[in-house]
Amino acid sequence: MNNFFYDVMDKLNVGIILLDSNSKIVYWNRWMIQKTDLKMETVFNCPIEEVAPKFLRPKYQKILQSVRETGHGRFLAGAVHGSFFVDIENDQSTIIQQNLQIERSLNGYVLIQVEDYTGYYQKVQKMKTFITQLEKENDQIKINEENSRKMAMQDVLTGLPNRLFLMNQLRNKLENAVLEDEKERVAIFFIDLDNLKAVNDSHGHRSGDAILMEMAKRLKHAIRGRDTVARLSGDEFIIVMEGLLDNKDIKRLAGHILDQFIEPFNVDGIEHEVTCSMGISVFPDDGKEVEELLDKADQALYSIKHSGKAGFAFYNRSLEE
Amino acid sequence: MLDEMQRDLLKEYVNVFIGQAASMLSEMANQRVLLTVPEVDIINMSDDTMDLARPLFNHGHIISSSMKFGNDFSGRALLIFPAQKAKLLVDACMGMEMSDYAEESYELIDTDFDVLKEISNVILNSVIGEFSNLIGTTVEFSIPDIEVLFVSQDEQKMYLKNDVYMMMLYTSFELAEAQVEGVIIVALGLTSLNKLLDKISEEIGDAL
C-alpha cells in the first residue's frame, strides 16, 4: 500500500511537502524534486526554512504555527508573496509564481501543496505589457485626432478660429440667445484691412503675413473673454460680441477695436500704417440667422469702404436699396 | 430572530473577530486595512416573507468564496463582494496603484482570483475560528473555493436558498484610497445556531 501511496504522490501535478511537528521535511514528492533539483535524501529532516529561507520571516513562521495550532488551512497567493522555492526550470530573471496551500495533517504534521503558475504568470505579464502598449497608442491616436480637429477649426497663420469654427460657434451662440430669450444683443463686427494689398505689393507677402499675425494678436487683446475673434479669409476678420445692451455699447467697443490700429505695425524695423474698416450687424435687430447677419455686416463694411475707409458703420436697411 | 441585546453582543464579537483579519490583511497589503461590521442579522431562509436587511449586492457580477466547516459547530461560510470592487482589494494587496474601474470594464485574471482566495481565506478563518472558540469547540476547515457569478437582484434569495439559517455580517473594507462593501454570510443548521444563540444569551446573563 505504501508503494501505491508514494507512486500516486509522485504522479501528482502539484508539489507536496510534508512537515513534521518541528517543521522538518519528512516527505517531498517528485514534482518538488524536478522543480528544485533537490533530492528527497538531501531535504529529508531539513528544517523547511533551510530549503525555503522565506519561511524564516516571522510572518510566515506565524502562519505555519497558526495552521498547526488551529487546523485552519491557509492559502498564500504567489501574486502577493512571490515564490518560496527555487525553480531550476526558469532563470533568475523570471518572476516565479507559486501558490501555497498549507494545511494541518495528522499528529501535528503540516501539508504544503505548491502550485506553479510561472508560465501562466509570464503570459499574463506579457499580455499586460501589450495592453499598456495598446493604451498608449490609443492615447496617441486621440491626441492626433484632437490636433487634427483643432487644425480643421483653426487658421494656420494666426492661430485664430477659422470660418468653420466661427460658423459653428455663432450658430450655438444665437441659438442660446434665442432660448434664453433675454434682451441680450449680439454684435457681429466684419473687419477688413484697408491697405494690406499695398504692403504685400511693396514689401512682399512675408510682411503682409507678419501684419496679419500682429493684427490677430491685437484683436485678441481688444476683446473680452466671452467674445470670439476669427479669421475669415485673407485680411477679413470677424469679431462676435455678446451680452450687449444698446448701440451705444456697440459703438464704444467698435471704437476700442479701431484704437488697436493707432500704433503702426513694425515689421523688420519698417513701420506700416495700417487702418481697418468695420461693418456691424446686430442680433436680433438685423436678423436671426448666421448667414443673414454675416451678409448684413458685409454690406455695412462695403458701405464704409466706399465712404472713405478707416471707420465703422452699422447695417441699416437703406443699404439694401 | 435576534433581540436588540443579542444583536449588539453578536456585533461586538464579530467586530473583534474581524479586527484580527484586518491586521493580517494590513500586513499583506502593506497598508492599513480597516474592517468593520456595522450591521449583523440572522435570517431564516425558509420564511418566504423574509426580506434582506439590505441587498447583498447590486445586479451584476459577484465574487463569492465559500467553504464548509464542520464538527460540533458546522455550516458554510461565504464572503461576497461585487466583482468590480474585488479588483480594488486585489490591487491594494499587490501594492498596485488603485484606479477607479468603470462599470463592467474591470478584468479579473487568474492571479487576481488567487489573491481574492487568500483574502477570503484570512477573513473566513478569523471569523469561523473565533466563533468556534466562543462556543468552546474546535473546527477544522480547508481553503475556500472562489467563483465569479452573475446574480440579479431577484436571484439573491435563491442564491442563498440551500441553507436554512443565515448569519449576515455586512462588512466594510476600508483601504487607504477606497472603500469596499462586502458581506460575510455564515449559513448554520439549527443545532449550530442554537449553540451560538445559547452562548450569546449566556454571556448576556453573565453580564446582567
XYZ file of C-alpha atoms in Angstrom:
529
model
C 0.000 0.000 0.000
C 2.856 2.324 0.889
C 4.298 1.921 -2.604
C 0.965 2.817 -4.108
C 0.826 5.866 -1.915
C 4.262 7.126 -2.978
C 3.563 6.352 -6.612
C 0.369 8.424 -6.506
C 2.142 11.282 -4.730
C 4.874 11.301 -7.360
C 2.347 11.407 -10.153
C 0.526 14.460 -8.807
C 0.954 17.631 -10.783
C 1.469 19.726 -7.663
C 4.308 19.919 -5.204
C 3.668 18.013 -1.986
C 5.695 18.680 1.150
C 5.007 17.111 4.492
C 6.490 18.730 7.604
C 6.689 17.106 10.996
C 5.739 18.908 14.185
C 9.166 20.626 14.217
C 8.734 21.906 10.653
C 11.293 19.412 9.320
C 10.679 17.928 5.911
C 9.625 14.297 6.062
C 8.293 13.998 2.544
C 8.901 15.813 -0.733
C 7.313 14.430 -3.918
C 8.806 14.081 -7.375
C 7.253 17.337 -8.578
C 9.316 19.177 -5.930
C 12.458 17.243 -6.892
C 12.049 18.189 -10.526
C 11.350 21.844 -9.750
C 14.204 22.360 -7.308
C 16.699 19.664 -8.291
C 16.860 18.737 -4.621
C 16.568 15.026 -3.945
C 14.448 13.551 -1.182
C 17.638 12.370 0.639
C 19.004 15.936 0.554
C 15.991 17.600 2.077
C 14.912 14.848 4.430
C 14.897 16.027 8.035
C 15.876 19.504 6.904
C 14.007 22.388 8.527
C 11.750 23.930 5.867
C 13.435 27.336 6.231
C 16.753 25.824 5.089
C 15.195 24.881 1.780
C 12.875 27.844 1.568
C 14.519 30.708 3.518
C 11.394 32.805 3.180
C 9.915 30.747 5.998
C 12.443 32.384 8.331
C 10.365 35.556 8.228
C 8.219 35.946 11.355
C 5.112 36.467 9.213
C 5.437 33.005 7.670
C 6.577 31.381 10.893
C 3.363 32.681 12.405
C 1.292 31.289 9.552
C 2.848 27.814 9.879
C 2.341 27.905 13.614
C -1.233 29.070 13.304
C -2.116 26.288 10.850
C -0.511 23.741 13.136
C -2.330 25.015 16.217
C -5.775 25.801 14.848
C -6.110 23.409 11.927
C -7.340 26.275 9.811
C -5.835 25.958 6.348
C -4.059 28.909 4.798
C -3.650 29.874 1.171
C -0.745 32.063 0.075
C -1.183 33.671 -3.313
C 2.029 33.848 -5.316
C 0.868 37.156 -6.750
C 1.262 38.611 -3.265
C 4.017 36.557 -1.665
C 6.223 35.707 -4.618
C 7.960 32.361 -4.735
C 9.154 30.212 -1.846
C 11.119 27.535 -3.627
C 13.981 27.862 -6.100
C 12.881 26.950 -9.572
C 15.663 25.489 -11.718
C 13.476 25.375 -14.815
C 13.402 29.143 -15.068
C 16.299 31.566 -14.980
C 16.788 34.246 -12.350
C 15.106 36.951 -14.362
C 11.809 35.081 -14.499
C 9.246 36.089 -11.966
C 8.284 32.824 -10.399
C 4.726 32.422 -9.341
C 3.882 29.803 -6.764
C 0.688 29.428 -4.805
C 0.960 27.637 -1.488
C -1.786 25.802 0.305
C -0.875 24.986 3.887
C -3.000 22.604 5.934
C -2.725 20.621 9.113
C -2.437 16.901 8.755
C -2.438 14.201 11.452
C -0.206 14.303 14.545
C 0.751 17.941 14.170
C 2.151 17.353 10.694
C 1.694 20.080 8.140
C 0.985 19.521 4.461
C 2.119 22.123 1.952
C 0.900 21.975 -1.636
C 2.810 24.027 -4.152
C 1.226 25.072 -7.424
C 3.282 26.691 -10.117
C 1.846 29.415 -12.264
C 5.091 30.800 -13.626
C 4.359 30.136 -17.292
C 0.855 31.435 -16.957
C 2.008 34.429 -14.975
C 4.553 35.325 -17.635
C 1.840 35.198 -20.257
C -0.278 37.483 -18.112
C 2.641 39.880 -17.696
C 3.212 39.905 -21.445
C -0.460 40.493 -22.038
C -0.456 43.343 -19.520
C 2.535 44.963 -21.242
C 0.785 44.532 -24.566
C -2.392 46.138 -23.210
C -0.416 49.054 -21.777
C 1.220 49.491 -25.171
C -2.172 49.492 -26.886
C -3.489 52.025 -24.395
C -0.510 54.278 -25.096
C -1.069 54.004 -28.829
C -4.724 54.735 -28.320
C -3.867 57.843 -26.307
C -1.542 58.983 -29.080
C -4.269 58.450 -31.658
C -6.637 60.510 -29.541
C -4.075 63.311 -29.267
C -3.549 63.234 -33.027
C -7.280 63.301 -33.631
C -7.637 66.231 -31.258
C -4.835 68.034 -33.113
C -6.450 67.379 -36.482
C -9.770 68.560 -35.132
C -8.122 71.733 -33.868
C -6.346 72.207 -37.178
C -9.635 71.849 -39.029
C -11.068 74.578 -36.849
C -8.027 76.836 -36.777
C -6.452 79.336 -39.097
C -2.895 78.143 -39.663
C -1.275 81.579 -39.968
C -2.761 83.395 -36.986
C -3.900 80.506 -34.788
C -7.313 82.149 -34.599
C -10.525 80.147 -35.095
C -11.331 79.802 -38.807
C -14.581 80.218 -40.727
C -15.810 76.687 -39.874
C -15.302 77.226 -36.166
C -16.850 80.660 -36.300
C -19.990 79.486 -38.089
C -20.497 76.644 -35.575
C -19.925 78.857 -32.609
C -22.034 81.684 -33.861
C -24.876 79.276 -34.560
C -24.667 77.991 -30.963
C -24.486 81.471 -29.530
C -27.514 82.645 -31.443
C -29.477 79.524 -30.513
C -28.661 80.104 -26.854
C -29.578 83.757 -27.127
C -32.937 82.755 -28.616
C -33.512 80.099 -25.990
C -32.637 82.333 -23.103
C -34.901 84.987 -24.562
C -33.033 87.742 -22.853
C -32.834 91.281 -24.026
C -29.283 90.471 -24.867
C -27.914 91.512 -28.221
C -25.083 90.016 -30.170
C -22.931 92.209 -32.412
C -21.019 90.939 -35.425
C -18.063 93.081 -36.479
C -16.882 92.384 -40.022
C -13.332 93.763 -40.201
C -11.234 94.306 -43.279
C -7.777 95.828 -43.525
C -7.699 98.890 -45.741
C -4.206 98.818 -47.148
C -2.752 95.350 -46.824
C -2.538 94.930 -50.580
C -0.142 97.888 -50.754
C 2.113 96.302 -48.111
C 2.061 92.980 -49.959
C 2.919 94.678 -53.233
C 5.742 96.826 -51.934
C 7.254 94.661 -49.155
C 6.216 91.143 -50.082
C 3.779 88.648 -48.633
C 6.004 87.863 -45.661
C 5.475 91.409 -44.377
C 1.747 91.109 -45.082
C 1.612 87.859 -43.107
C 3.518 89.431 -40.220
C 0.946 92.229 -40.101
C -1.921 89.735 -40.110
C -0.325 87.867 -37.214
C 0.196 91.055 -35.259
C -3.335 92.132 -36.058
C -4.710 88.815 -34.714
C -2.763 89.441 -31.520
C -4.137 92.983 -31.138
C -7.726 91.938 -31.847
C -7.495 89.136 -29.317
C -6.248 91.686 -26.830
C -9.145 94.009 -27.595
C -11.963 91.561 -26.890
C -13.432 90.191 -23.669
C -13.132 86.555 -22.563
C -16.545 85.510 -23.855
C -16.126 87.169 -27.258
C -14.729 85.470 -30.347
C -12.335 86.714 -32.982
C -11.891 84.625 -36.115
C -10.082 84.988 -39.420
C -12.487 84.523 -42.265
C -10.054 84.743 -45.184
C -7.242 86.995 -46.452
C -7.447 90.213 -44.479
C -11.038 89.645 -43.306
C -11.702 89.096 -39.652
C -14.905 88.675 -37.646
C -15.477 89.577 -34.038
C -18.571 88.347 -32.261
C -19.528 90.078 -29.045
C -22.472 89.072 -26.939
C -24.260 90.446 -23.912
C -24.538 93.951 -25.348
C -27.347 96.298 -24.382
C -27.644 99.044 -26.999
C -25.912 100.710 -29.922
C -24.011 102.982 -27.539
C -22.365 99.901 -26.072
C -21.528 98.589 -29.530
C -20.115 101.917 -30.709
C -17.860 102.080 -27.675
C -16.489 98.612 -28.429
C -16.092 99.405 -32.128
C -14.032 102.457 -31.166
C -11.932 100.256 -28.924
C -11.221 97.868 -31.815
C -10.222 100.764 -34.107
C -7.877 102.013 -31.374
C -5.838 98.838 -31.843
C -4.666 100.238 -35.212
C -3.374 103.595 -33.956
C 0.032 102.146 -33.261
C 1.869 101.400 -36.547
C 2.765 97.786 -37.339
C 6.501 97.205 -37.147
C 7.873 94.513 -39.463
C 11.650 94.048 -39.623
C 12.225 97.612 -38.479
C 9.827 99.117 -41.027
C 6.730 100.796 -39.668
C 3.497 100.297 -41.584
C 0.467 102.478 -41.025
C -2.464 100.119 -41.313
C -6.095 101.028 -40.869
C -9.233 98.975 -40.993
C -12.886 99.290 -41.840
C -15.659 97.589 -39.988
C -19.262 96.745 -40.785
C -21.572 95.870 -37.917
C -24.781 93.868 -37.776
C -26.730 93.197 -34.624
C -28.751 90.218 -33.486
C -31.751 90.194 -33.258
C -32.389 93.621 -34.824
C -30.818 92.860 -38.209
C -31.595 89.180 -38.376
C -31.636 85.906 -36.540
C -29.688 83.631 -38.872
C -25.903 83.403 -39.026
C -25.644 83.810 -42.809
C -28.046 86.730 -42.793
C -26.149 88.555 -40.064
C -22.771 87.978 -41.748
C -24.173 89.154 -45.024
C -25.535 92.344 -43.473
C -22.291 93.066 -41.656
C -20.560 92.627 -45.015
C -22.964 95.126 -46.633
C -22.233 97.615 -43.844
C -18.492 97.053 -44.431
C -18.942 97.686 -48.121
C -20.681 100.981 -47.378
C -17.927 102.233 -45.079
C -15.239 101.196 -47.566
C -16.938 103.359 -50.178
C -17.349 106.316 -47.916
C -13.655 106.719 -47.160
C -12.473 103.714 -45.050
C -10.938 103.646 -41.544
C -14.121 103.646 -39.578
C -17.211 101.610 -38.825
C -20.800 101.558 -39.979
C -23.901 99.823 -38.732
C -26.051 97.942 -41.126
C -29.184 99.852 -41.990
C -31.994 98.989 -44.264
C -31.229 101.775 -46.766
C -28.098 99.777 -47.741
C -30.283 97.204 -49.421
C -31.957 99.767 -51.600
C -34.508 36.332 15.095
C -32.273 38.314 17.370
C -33.344 40.692 20.055
C -31.627 44.026 20.433
C -29.192 42.849 23.097
C -28.218 39.681 21.275
C -27.682 41.632 18.134
C -25.451 44.151 19.897
C -23.362 41.486 21.543
C -23.024 39.495 18.342
C -21.968 42.663 16.544
C -19.361 43.346 19.181
C -17.900 39.839 18.895
C -17.855 39.897 15.146
C -16.065 43.221 15.077
C -13.360 41.861 17.350
C -13.012 38.738 15.181
C -12.801 40.705 12.003
C -10.251 43.041 13.548
C -7.735 40.191 13.573
C -8.373 39.505 9.935
C -7.862 43.200 9.278
C -4.428 43.225 10.857
C -3.410 40.211 8.757
C -4.714 41.855 5.612
C -2.894 45.065 6.512
C 0.318 43.097 6.709
C -0.424 41.541 3.345
C -1.376 44.827 1.697
C 1.375 46.890 3.320
C -1.235 49.464 4.148
C -3.794 49.859 6.872
C -6.903 47.865 6.129
C -9.840 48.520 8.389
C -12.649 46.015 8.586
C -15.879 46.833 10.299
C -19.194 45.081 10.543
C -21.745 47.820 11.113
C -24.735 45.507 10.815
C -25.462 41.888 11.682
C -28.585 39.859 11.296
C -29.769 36.295 11.430
C -32.442 35.352 8.987
C -34.469 32.273 8.305
C -34.390 31.461 4.629
C -37.475 29.236 4.728
C -39.554 32.224 5.736
C -40.898 33.475 2.447
C -41.886 36.844 3.814
C -38.294 37.407 4.866
C -36.588 40.399 3.423
C -32.897 41.035 3.422
C -31.988 43.993 5.588
C -30.216 45.368 2.571
C -29.468 43.973 -0.829
C -26.374 41.794 -0.745
C -25.066 43.074 -3.997
C -26.131 45.100 -6.918
C -27.290 43.413 -10.030
C -24.168 42.144 -11.735
C -21.115 40.023 -11.242
C -20.093 38.977 -7.782
C -17.124 37.195 -6.358
C -18.210 34.544 -3.978
C -15.861 32.426 -1.947
C -17.202 29.710 0.239
C -16.021 26.934 2.462
C -17.671 24.298 4.569
C -16.641 23.894 8.143
C -17.564 21.074 10.397
C -17.658 19.300 13.758
C -19.875 20.447 16.643
C -20.295 23.827 15.068
C -20.842 23.352 11.382
C -22.085 25.116 8.329
C -20.899 27.054 5.331
C -19.158 30.387 5.316
C -19.322 32.733 2.374
C -17.712 36.005 1.545
C -19.282 38.037 -1.218
C -18.053 41.168 -2.990
C -19.135 42.968 -6.089
C -16.636 41.872 -8.731
C -15.785 45.431 -9.629
C -14.751 46.247 -6.073
C -12.866 42.983 -5.721
C -10.286 44.346 -8.128
C -9.593 47.247 -5.765
C -8.799 44.805 -2.973
C -6.536 42.776 -5.233
C -4.636 45.840 -6.395
C -4.214 47.041 -2.838
C -2.858 43.673 -1.728
C -0.463 43.529 -4.658
C 0.777 47.030 -3.871
C -0.513 48.346 -7.143
C -1.786 51.819 -7.669
C -5.518 51.878 -7.334
C -7.614 53.218 -10.073
C -11.304 53.610 -10.464
C -12.670 50.869 -12.589
C -15.515 51.870 -14.780
C -18.630 49.770 -14.586
C -18.040 46.357 -16.207
C -14.641 47.374 -17.510
C -12.699 45.590 -14.778
C -10.989 42.408 -15.771
C -10.139 39.770 -13.248
C -7.376 37.388 -14.179
C -6.375 34.112 -12.548
C -3.757 35.674 -10.320
C -6.423 38.084 -9.064
C -8.552 35.121 -8.055
C -5.597 33.691 -6.149
C -5.279 36.923 -4.212
C -9.024 37.016 -3.532
C -8.826 33.438 -2.385
C -6.191 34.400 0.144
C -8.162 37.442 1.292
C -11.273 35.374 1.901
C -9.178 32.649 3.455
C -7.820 35.123 6.005
C -11.213 36.663 6.764
C -13.218 33.474 6.981
C -10.518 31.792 9.084
C -10.696 34.602 11.615
C -14.455 34.725 11.774
C -15.162 30.998 11.873
C -12.144 30.250 14.020
C -13.218 32.770 16.605
C -16.831 31.670 16.546
C -15.722 28.147 17.351
C -13.519 29.482 20.153
C -16.502 31.372 21.503
C -18.607 28.257 21.552
C -15.721 26.343 23.023
C -15.166 23.845 20.248
C -12.610 23.316 17.542
C -13.458 23.498 13.920
C -11.247 22.311 11.111
C -11.586 23.564 7.617
C -9.643 23.907 4.457
C -9.313 26.656 1.880
C -12.321 28.417 0.390
C -13.370 27.905 -3.206
C -13.774 31.015 -5.208
C -16.085 31.691 -8.108
C -17.438 34.581 -10.049
C -21.165 34.593 -10.586
C -23.724 36.706 -12.261
C -26.601 37.250 -9.894
C -29.535 39.540 -10.400
C -31.320 41.242 -7.556
C -34.230 38.808 -7.761
C -31.964 35.833 -7.556
C -30.353 36.835 -4.302
C -32.697 34.806 -2.156
C -32.472 31.875 -4.495
C -28.721 32.017 -4.318
C -28.883 31.519 -0.559
C -31.856 29.174 -0.521
C -29.943 25.946 0.091
C -29.222 26.867 3.650
C -31.686 27.484 6.405
C -30.311 29.988 8.862
C -28.067 32.722 7.681
C -25.974 34.952 9.850
C -25.416 38.030 7.753
C -22.392 40.152 8.579
C -22.386 43.244 6.428
C -18.745 44.107 6.163
C -16.992 47.237 5.093
C -13.350 47.207 3.992
C -11.592 50.494 4.287
C -8.357 50.841 2.380
C -6.267 53.975 2.170
C -7.883 55.015 -1.081
C -11.060 53.045 -1.367
C -13.940 51.568 0.442
C -15.327 48.174 -0.462
C -18.582 46.782 0.831
C -18.955 43.052 1.102
C -20.917 40.598 3.126
C -19.867 37.592 5.145
C -22.578 35.008 5.375
C -22.423 32.141 7.803
C -25.006 29.505 6.999
C -25.817 27.394 10.012
C -28.029 24.434 10.815
C -30.472 24.712 13.684
C -28.207 22.869 16.150
C -25.222 25.066 15.464
C -27.317 28.206 15.503
C -28.790 27.263 18.873
C -25.316 26.671 20.231
C -24.338 30.156 19.193
C -27.503 31.811 20.484
C -27.259 29.912 23.789
C -23.720 31.125 24.192
C -24.725 34.682 23.479
C -27.666 34.524 25.891
C -25.339 33.026 28.478
C -22.906 35.911 28.074
C -25.744 38.395 28.389
C -26.976 36.563 31.503
C -23.493 36.795 32.991
C -23.350 40.466 32.269
C -26.715 41.270 33.786
